[in-house]
Short mmCIF file of C-alpha atoms and ligand atoms in Angstrom, two decimals:
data_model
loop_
_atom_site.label_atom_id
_atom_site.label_comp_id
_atom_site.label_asym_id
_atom_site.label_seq_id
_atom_site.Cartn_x
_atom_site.Cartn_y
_atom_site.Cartn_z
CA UNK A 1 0.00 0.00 0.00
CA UNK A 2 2.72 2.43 1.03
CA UNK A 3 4.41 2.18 -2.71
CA UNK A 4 0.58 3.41 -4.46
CA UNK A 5 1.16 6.35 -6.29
CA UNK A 6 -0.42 9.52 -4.89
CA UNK A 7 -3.02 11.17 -6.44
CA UNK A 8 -4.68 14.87 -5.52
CA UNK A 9 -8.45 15.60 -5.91
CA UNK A 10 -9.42 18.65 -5.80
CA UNK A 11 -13.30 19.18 -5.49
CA UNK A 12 -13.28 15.82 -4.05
CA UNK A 13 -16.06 15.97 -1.52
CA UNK A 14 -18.80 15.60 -4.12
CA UNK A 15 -19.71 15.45 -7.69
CA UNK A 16 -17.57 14.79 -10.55
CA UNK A 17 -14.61 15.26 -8.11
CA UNK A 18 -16.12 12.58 -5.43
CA UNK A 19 -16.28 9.78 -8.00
CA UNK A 20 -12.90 10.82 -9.45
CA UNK A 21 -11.36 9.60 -6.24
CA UNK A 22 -13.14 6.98 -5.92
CA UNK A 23 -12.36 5.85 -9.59
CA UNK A 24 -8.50 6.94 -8.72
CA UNK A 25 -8.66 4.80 -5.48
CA UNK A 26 -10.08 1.81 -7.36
CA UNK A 27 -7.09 1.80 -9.95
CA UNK A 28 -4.94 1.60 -7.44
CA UNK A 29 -3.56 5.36 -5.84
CA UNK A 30 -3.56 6.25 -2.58
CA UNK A 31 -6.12 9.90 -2.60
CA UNK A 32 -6.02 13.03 -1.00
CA UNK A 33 -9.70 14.01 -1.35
CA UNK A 34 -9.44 17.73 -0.78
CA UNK A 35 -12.46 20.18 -0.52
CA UNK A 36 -12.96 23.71 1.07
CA UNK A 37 -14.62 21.99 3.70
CA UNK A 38 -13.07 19.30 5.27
CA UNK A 39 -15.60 17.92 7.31
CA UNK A 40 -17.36 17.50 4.33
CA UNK A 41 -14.76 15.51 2.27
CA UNK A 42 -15.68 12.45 5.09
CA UNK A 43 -18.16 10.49 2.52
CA UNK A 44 -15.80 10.61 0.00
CA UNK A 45 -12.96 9.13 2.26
CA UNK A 46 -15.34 6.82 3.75
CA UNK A 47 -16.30 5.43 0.27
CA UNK A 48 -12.66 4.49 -0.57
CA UNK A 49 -12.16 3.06 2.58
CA UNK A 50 -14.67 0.60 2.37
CA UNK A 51 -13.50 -0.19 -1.07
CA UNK A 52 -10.22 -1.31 0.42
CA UNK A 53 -8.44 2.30 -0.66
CA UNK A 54 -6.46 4.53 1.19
CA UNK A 55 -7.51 8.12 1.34
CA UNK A 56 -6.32 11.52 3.62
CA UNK A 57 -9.38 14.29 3.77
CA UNK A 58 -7.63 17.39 3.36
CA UNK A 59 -9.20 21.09 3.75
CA UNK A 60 -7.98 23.57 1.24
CA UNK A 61 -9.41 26.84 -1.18
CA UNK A 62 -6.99 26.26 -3.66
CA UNK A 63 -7.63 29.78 -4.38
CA UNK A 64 -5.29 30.79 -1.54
CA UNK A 65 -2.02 30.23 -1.92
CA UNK A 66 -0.35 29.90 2.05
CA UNK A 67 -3.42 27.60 2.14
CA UNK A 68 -2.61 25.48 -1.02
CA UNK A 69 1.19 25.05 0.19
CA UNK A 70 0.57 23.99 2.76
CA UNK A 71 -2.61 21.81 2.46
CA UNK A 72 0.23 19.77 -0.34
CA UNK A 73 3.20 19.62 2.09
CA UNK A 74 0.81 17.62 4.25
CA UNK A 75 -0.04 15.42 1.23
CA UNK A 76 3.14 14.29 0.85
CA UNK A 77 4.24 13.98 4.63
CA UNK A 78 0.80 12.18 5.36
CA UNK A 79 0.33 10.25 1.84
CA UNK A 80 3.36 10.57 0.21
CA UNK A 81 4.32 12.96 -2.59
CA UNK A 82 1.70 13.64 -4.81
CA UNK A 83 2.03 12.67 -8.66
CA UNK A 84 -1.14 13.21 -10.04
CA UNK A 85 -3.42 16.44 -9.29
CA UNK A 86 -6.86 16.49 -11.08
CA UNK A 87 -8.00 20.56 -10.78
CA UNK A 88 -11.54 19.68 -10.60
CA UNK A 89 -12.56 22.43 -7.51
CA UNK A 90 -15.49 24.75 -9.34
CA UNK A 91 -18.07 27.38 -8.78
CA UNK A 92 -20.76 29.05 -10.64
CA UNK A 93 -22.07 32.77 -10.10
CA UNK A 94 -24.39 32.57 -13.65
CA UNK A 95 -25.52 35.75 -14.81
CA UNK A 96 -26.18 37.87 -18.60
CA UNK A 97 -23.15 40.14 -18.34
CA UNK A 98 -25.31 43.41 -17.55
CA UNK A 99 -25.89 41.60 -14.70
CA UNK A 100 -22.82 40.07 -13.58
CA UNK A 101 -20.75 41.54 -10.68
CA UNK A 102 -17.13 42.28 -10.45
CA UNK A 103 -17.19 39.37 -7.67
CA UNK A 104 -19.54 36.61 -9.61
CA UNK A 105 -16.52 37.54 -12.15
CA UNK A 106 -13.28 37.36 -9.58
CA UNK A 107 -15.18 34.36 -7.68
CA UNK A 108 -14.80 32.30 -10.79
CA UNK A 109 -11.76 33.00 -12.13
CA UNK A 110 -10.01 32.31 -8.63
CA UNK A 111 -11.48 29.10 -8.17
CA UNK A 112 -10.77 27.45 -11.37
CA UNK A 113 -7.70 29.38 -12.91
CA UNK A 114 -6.10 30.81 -9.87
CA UNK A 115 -6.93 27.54 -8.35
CA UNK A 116 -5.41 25.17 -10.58
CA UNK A 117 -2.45 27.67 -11.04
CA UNK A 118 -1.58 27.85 -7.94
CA UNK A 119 -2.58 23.65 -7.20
CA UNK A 120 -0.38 22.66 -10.54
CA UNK A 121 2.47 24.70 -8.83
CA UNK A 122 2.66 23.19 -5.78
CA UNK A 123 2.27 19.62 -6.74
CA UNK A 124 4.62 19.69 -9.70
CA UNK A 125 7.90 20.05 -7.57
CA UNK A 126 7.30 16.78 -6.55
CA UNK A 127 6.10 15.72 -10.17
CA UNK A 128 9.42 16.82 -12.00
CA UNK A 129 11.25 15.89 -8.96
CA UNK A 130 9.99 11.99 -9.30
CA UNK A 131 10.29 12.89 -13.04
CA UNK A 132 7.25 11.21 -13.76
CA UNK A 133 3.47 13.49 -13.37
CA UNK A 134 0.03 13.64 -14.62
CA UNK A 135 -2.33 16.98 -14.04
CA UNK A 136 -5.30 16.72 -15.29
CA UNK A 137 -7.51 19.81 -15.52
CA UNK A 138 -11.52 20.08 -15.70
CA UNK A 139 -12.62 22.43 -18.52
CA UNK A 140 -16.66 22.42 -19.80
CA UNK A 141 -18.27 22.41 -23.25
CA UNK A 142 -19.18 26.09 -21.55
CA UNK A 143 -15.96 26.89 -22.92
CA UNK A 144 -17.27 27.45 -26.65
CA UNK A 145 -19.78 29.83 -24.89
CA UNK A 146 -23.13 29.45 -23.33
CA UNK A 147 -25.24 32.11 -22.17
CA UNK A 148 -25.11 33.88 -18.90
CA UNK A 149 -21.80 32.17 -18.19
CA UNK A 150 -19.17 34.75 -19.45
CA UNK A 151 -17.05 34.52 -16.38
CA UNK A 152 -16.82 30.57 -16.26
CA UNK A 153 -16.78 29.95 -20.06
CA UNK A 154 -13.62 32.25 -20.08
CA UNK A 155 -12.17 30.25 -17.15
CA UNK A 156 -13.09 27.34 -18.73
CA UNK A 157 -11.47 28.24 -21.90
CA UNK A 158 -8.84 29.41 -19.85
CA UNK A 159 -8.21 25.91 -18.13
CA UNK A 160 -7.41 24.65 -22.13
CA UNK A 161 -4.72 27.07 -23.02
CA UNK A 162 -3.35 26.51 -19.39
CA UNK A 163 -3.46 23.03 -19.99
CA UNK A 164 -1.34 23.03 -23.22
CA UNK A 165 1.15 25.49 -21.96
CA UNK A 166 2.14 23.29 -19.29
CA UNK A 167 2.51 20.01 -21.16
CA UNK A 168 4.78 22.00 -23.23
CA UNK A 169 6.41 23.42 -20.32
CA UNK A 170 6.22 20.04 -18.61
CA UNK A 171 6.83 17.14 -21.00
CA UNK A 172 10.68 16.76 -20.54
CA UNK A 173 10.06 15.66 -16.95
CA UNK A 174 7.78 12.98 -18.04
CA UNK A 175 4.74 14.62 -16.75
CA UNK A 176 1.32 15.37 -18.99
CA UNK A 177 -1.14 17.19 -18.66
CA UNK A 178 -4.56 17.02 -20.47
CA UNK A 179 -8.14 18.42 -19.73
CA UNK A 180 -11.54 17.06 -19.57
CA UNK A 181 -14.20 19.18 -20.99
CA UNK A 182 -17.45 18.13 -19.53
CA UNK A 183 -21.27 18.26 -21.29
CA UNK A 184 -24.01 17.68 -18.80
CA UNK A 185 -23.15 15.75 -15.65
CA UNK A 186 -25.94 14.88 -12.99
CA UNK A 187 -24.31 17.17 -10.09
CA UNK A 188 -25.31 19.50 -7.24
CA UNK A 189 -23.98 22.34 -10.20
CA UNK A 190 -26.37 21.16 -12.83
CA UNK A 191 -29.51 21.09 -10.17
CA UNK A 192 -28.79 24.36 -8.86
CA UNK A 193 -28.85 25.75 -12.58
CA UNK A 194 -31.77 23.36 -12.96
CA UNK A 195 -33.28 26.21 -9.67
CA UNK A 196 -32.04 29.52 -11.27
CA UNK A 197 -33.76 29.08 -14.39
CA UNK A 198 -36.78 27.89 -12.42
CA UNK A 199 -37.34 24.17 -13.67
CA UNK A 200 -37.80 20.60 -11.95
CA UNK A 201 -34.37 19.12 -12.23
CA UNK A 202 -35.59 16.05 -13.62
CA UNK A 203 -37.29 17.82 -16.26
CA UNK A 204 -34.15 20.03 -16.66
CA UNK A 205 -32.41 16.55 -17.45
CA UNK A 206 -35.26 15.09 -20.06
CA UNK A 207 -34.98 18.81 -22.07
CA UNK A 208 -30.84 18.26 -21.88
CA UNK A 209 -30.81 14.39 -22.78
CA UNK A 210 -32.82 15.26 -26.09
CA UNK A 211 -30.24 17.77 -27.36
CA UNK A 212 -27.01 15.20 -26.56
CA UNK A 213 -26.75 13.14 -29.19
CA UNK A 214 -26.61 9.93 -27.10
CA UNK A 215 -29.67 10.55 -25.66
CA UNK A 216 -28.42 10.64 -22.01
CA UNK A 217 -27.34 13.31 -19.49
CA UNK A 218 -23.74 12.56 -17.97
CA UNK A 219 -22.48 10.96 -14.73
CA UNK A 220 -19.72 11.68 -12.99
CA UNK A 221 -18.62 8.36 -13.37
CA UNK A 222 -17.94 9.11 -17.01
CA UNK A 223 -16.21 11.99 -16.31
CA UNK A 224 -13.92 9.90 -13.72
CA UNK A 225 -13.27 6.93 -16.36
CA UNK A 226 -11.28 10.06 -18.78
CA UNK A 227 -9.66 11.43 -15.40
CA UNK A 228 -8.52 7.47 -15.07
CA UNK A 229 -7.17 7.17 -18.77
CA UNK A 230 -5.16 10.55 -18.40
CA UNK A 231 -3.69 9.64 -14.63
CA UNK A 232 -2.68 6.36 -16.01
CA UNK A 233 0.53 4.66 -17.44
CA UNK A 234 -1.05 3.79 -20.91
CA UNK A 235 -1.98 7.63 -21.73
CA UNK A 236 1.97 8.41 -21.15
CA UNK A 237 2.32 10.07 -24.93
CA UNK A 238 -1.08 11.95 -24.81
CA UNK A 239 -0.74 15.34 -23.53
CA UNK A 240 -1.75 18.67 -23.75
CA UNK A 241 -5.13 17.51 -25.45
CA UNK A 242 -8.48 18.47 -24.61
CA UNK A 243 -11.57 15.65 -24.48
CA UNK A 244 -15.10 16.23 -24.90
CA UNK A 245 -17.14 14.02 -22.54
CA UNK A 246 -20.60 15.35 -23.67
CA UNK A 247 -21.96 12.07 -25.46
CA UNK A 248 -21.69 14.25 -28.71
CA UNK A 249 -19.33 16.89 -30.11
CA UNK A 250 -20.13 18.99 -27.41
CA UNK A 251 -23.46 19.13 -25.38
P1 NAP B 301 -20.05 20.43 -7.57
O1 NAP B 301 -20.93 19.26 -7.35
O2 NAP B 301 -20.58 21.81 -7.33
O3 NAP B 301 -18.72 20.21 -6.73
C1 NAP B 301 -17.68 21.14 -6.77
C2 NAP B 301 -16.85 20.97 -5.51
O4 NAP B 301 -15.79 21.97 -5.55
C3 NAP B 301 -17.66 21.25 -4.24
O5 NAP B 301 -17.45 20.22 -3.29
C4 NAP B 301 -17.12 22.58 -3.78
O6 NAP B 301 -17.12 22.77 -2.38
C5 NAP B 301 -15.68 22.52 -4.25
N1 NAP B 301 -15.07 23.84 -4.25
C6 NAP B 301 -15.63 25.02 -4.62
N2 NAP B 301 -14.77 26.03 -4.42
C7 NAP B 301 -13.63 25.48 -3.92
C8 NAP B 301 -12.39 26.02 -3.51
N3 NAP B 301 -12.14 27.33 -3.58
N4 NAP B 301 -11.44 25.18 -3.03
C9 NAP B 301 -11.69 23.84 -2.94
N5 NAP B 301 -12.85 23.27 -3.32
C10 NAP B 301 -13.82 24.09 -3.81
O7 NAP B 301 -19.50 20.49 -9.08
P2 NAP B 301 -19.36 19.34 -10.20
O8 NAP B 301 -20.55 19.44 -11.07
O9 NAP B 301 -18.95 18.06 -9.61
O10 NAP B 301 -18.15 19.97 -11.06
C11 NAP B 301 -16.79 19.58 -10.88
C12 NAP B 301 -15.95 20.25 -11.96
O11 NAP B 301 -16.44 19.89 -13.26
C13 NAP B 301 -16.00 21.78 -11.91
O12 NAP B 301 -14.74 22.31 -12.27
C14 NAP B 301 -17.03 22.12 -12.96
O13 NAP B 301 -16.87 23.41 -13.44
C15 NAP B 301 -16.77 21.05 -13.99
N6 NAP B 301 -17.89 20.78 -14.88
C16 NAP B 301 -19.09 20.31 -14.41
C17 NAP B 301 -20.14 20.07 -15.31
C18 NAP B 301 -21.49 19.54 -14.87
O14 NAP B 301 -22.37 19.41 -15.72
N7 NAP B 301 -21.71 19.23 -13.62
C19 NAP B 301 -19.96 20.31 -16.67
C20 NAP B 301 -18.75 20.79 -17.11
C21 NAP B 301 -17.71 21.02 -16.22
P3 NAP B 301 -18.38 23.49 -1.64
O15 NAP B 301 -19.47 22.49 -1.70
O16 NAP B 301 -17.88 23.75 -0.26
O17 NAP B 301 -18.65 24.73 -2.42
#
């Protein structure tokens, strides 16, 4: 057990992020399941646990940086040094941009860009150091635009040109990085947009599923199956690409 490879979740406490680790425990690395909250990263742990994994709950904003050092120092003192990092930690503050606030603006872009910025930073001294890394970073099919999302399409986009900057920057110490751009995934995020725009969220789901060409809505469980592919040995000369997991083009 002490020889799995250490893997960082960011976001890990529910959602997309929460089966992530659990995916990441199942194939075989030990997971820090960090969350702003980490009281609240418990079920997550707890789920890995009984699965026969090994998992640390760890409290961090990745959008603060004395917070983010030191939330990975204790990854690698109480885990071991981290060697995959999936930036999956997200917020929404949707509004038409006559609406939208300086903060629903700053909110966004700290949590994802800041955020993985500052995560990728951290872990990768121990990456290049081991001189072997995988960061995998979640974008959205929000990144080609969608409406009354101006601040987290342009993180979103942001995440993909950050993400093929520093598999360029990267590579040479045998670390890649690649980014996951979700469609519609069954989350807390997609019910509470289900509650802004004022519809059931199972009828929110029935309107998406007929526009996806597969005829389904997403689970995070597809999104974690990617995640797997890019943190794994076999995806070792894929890097700095950016999937669609939308059951179509994009959702
Ligand atoms: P979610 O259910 O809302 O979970 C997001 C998690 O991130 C929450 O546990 C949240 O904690 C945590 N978080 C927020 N701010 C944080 C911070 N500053 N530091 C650390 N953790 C923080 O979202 P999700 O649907 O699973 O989405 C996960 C990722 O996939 C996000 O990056 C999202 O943008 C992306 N994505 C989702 C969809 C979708 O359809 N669901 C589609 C495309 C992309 P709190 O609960 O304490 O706020």
């Amino acid at each position: 057990m002490s020889e799995s490879k250490v893997a960082i979740v960011t976001g890990a406490a529910r959602g997309i992020g929460a089966a992530t680790a659990v995916r990441l425990a199942r194939d075989g690395f030990a997971v820090a399941v960090c969350d702003l909250d980490e009281a609240a990263c418990a079920g997550t742990v707890e789920a890995i646990e009984k699965d026969g994994g090994r998992a640390l709950a760890v409290g961090v904003d990745v959008a603060d940086s004395a917070k983010v050092s030191a939330a990975v120092e204790r990854v690698a003192a109480e885990l071991g040094p981290p060697l995959v990092l999936v930036n999956n930690a997200g917020i929404i503050r949707d509004n038409l941009l006559f609406k939208m606030t300086e903060d629903d603006w700053d909110a966004v872009l700290a949590v994802h860009l800041r955020g993985a910025f500052l995560m990728s930073r951290a872990a990768q001294a121990y990456m290049t150091k081991a001189g072997w890394g995988r960061i995998v970073n979640l974008s959205s099919t929000s990144a080609l635009g969608n409406r009354g999302q101006a601040n987290y399409s342009a993180a979103k986009a942001g995440m993909q040109g950050f993400t093929k900057t520093l598999a360029i920057e990267l590579g040479k110490f045998g670390i890649t990085v690649n980014a996951v751009a979700p469609g519609f995934i069954v989350t807390d995020m997609t019910a509470a947009t289900a509650e802004r725009v004022g519809v059931d969220f199972e009828v929110f789901q029935q309107a998406a599923a007929k526009e996806i060409p597969v005829r389904r809505v997403g689970r995070p469980e597809d999104i974690a199956a990617m995640v797997s592919f890019f943190a794994g040995e076999e995806s070792s000369f894929v890097s700095g690409q950016v999937i669609y997991v939308a059951g179509g083009p994009k959702a």
